[in-house]
Coordinates of C-alpha atoms in Angstrom, one line a residue:
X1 CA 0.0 0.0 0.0
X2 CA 0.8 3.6 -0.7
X3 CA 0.0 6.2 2.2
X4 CA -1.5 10.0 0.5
X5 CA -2.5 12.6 2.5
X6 CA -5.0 15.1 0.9
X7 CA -5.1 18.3 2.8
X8 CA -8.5 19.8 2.7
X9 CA -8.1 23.8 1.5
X10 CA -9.4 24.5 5.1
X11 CA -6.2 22.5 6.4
X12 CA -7.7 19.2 7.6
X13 CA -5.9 16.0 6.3
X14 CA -7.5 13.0 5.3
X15 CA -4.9 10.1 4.8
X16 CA -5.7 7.1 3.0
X17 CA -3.8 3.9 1.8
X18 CA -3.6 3.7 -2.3
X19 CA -2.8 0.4 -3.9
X20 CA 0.3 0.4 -6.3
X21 CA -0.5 1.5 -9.9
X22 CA -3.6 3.4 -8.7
X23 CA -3.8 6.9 -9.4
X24 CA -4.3 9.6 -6.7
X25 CA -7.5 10.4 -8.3
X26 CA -8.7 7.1 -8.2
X27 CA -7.6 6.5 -4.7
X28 CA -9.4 9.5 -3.9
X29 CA -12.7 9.1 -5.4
X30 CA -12.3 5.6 -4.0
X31 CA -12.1 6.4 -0.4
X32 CA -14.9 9.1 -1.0
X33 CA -11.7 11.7 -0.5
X34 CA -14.2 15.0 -0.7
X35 CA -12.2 17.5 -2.9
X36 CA -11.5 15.5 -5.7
X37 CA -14.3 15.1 -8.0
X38 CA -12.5 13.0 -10.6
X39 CA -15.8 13.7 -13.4
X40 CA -14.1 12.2 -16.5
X41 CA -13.1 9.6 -14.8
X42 CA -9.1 10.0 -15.5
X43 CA -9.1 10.1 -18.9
X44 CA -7.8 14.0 -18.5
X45 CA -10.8 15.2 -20.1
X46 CA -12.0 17.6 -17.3
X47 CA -9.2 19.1 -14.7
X48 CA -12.0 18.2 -11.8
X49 CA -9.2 16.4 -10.0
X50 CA -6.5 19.4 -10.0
X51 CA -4.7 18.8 -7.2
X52 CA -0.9 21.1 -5.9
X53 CA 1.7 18.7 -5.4
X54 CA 3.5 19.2 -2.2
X55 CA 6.8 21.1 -2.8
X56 CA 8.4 17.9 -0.8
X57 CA 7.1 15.4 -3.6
X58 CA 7.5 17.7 -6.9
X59 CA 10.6 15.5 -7.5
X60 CA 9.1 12.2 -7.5
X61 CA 5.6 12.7 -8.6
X62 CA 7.2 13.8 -12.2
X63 CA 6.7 16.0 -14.6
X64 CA 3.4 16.9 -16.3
X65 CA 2.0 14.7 -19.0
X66 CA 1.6 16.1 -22.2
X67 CA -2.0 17.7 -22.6
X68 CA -2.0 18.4 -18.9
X69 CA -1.2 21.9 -19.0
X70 CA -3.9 22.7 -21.8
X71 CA -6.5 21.1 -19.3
X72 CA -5.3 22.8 -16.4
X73 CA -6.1 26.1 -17.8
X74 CA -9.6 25.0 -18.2
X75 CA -10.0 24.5 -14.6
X76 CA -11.9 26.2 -11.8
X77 CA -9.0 26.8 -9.4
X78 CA -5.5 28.6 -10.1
X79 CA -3.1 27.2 -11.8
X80 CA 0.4 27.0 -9.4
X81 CA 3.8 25.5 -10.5
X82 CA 2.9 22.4 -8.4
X83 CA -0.8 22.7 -10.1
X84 CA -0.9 18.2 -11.5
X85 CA -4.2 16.4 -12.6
X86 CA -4.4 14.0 -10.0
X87 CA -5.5 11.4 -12.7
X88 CA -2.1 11.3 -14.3
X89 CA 0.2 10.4 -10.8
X90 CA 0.5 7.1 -10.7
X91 CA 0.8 5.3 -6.9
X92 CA 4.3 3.6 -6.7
X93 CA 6.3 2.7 -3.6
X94 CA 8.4 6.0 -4.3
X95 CA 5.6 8.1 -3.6
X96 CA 4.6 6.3 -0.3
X97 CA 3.8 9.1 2.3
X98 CA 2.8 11.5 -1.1
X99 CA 1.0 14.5 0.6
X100 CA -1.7 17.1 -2.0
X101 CA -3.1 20.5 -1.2
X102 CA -6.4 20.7 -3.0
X103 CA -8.2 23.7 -4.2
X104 CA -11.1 25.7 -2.5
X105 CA -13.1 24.5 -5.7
X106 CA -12.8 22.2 -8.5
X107 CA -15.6 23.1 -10.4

């Protein structure tokens, strides 16, 4: 299992275990994770699972994915260097203790 905190944009944390291969979004919506709506249903079609990567965990959560940027833009909440679609990081044993700030609104 992979622990991921999501911290609430009123600062509460909910932290929940994520299988390997999952994304966070999936985790999320999962665990009924409120913040993250996840619409599309990862296929990076709506930015309803924008997420900010902790500054800790820029490093190993990777660089975005092409198209992510363009669909970040169409988003409800501001788009920050750390700014990911939570559909596109991928649960792997590096990212074990992965913590995400989520926006006041998503859509």
């Amino acid at each position: 299992m992979v622990k991921v905190t999501y911290v609430h944009h009123d600062g509460t944390r909910t932290e929940v275990d994520g299988k390997e291969g999952d994304t966070v979004m999936h985790t999320a919506v999962a665990q009924d994770v409120e913040g993250i709506v996840g619409e599309c249903g990862g296929a990076m079609m709506c930015a309803t699972c924008h997420c900010y990567v902790d500054d800790e965990w820029l490093d190993a959560a990777g660089e975005r994915r092409d198209g992510e940027e363009d669909m970040l833009d169409c988003g409800a909440a501001e788009v920050k260097p750390n700014s990911r679609l939570s559909c596109q990081i991928r649960l792997s044993p590096a990212l074990d203790g992965l913590v995400v700030h989520l926006p006041e609104e998503q859509m």
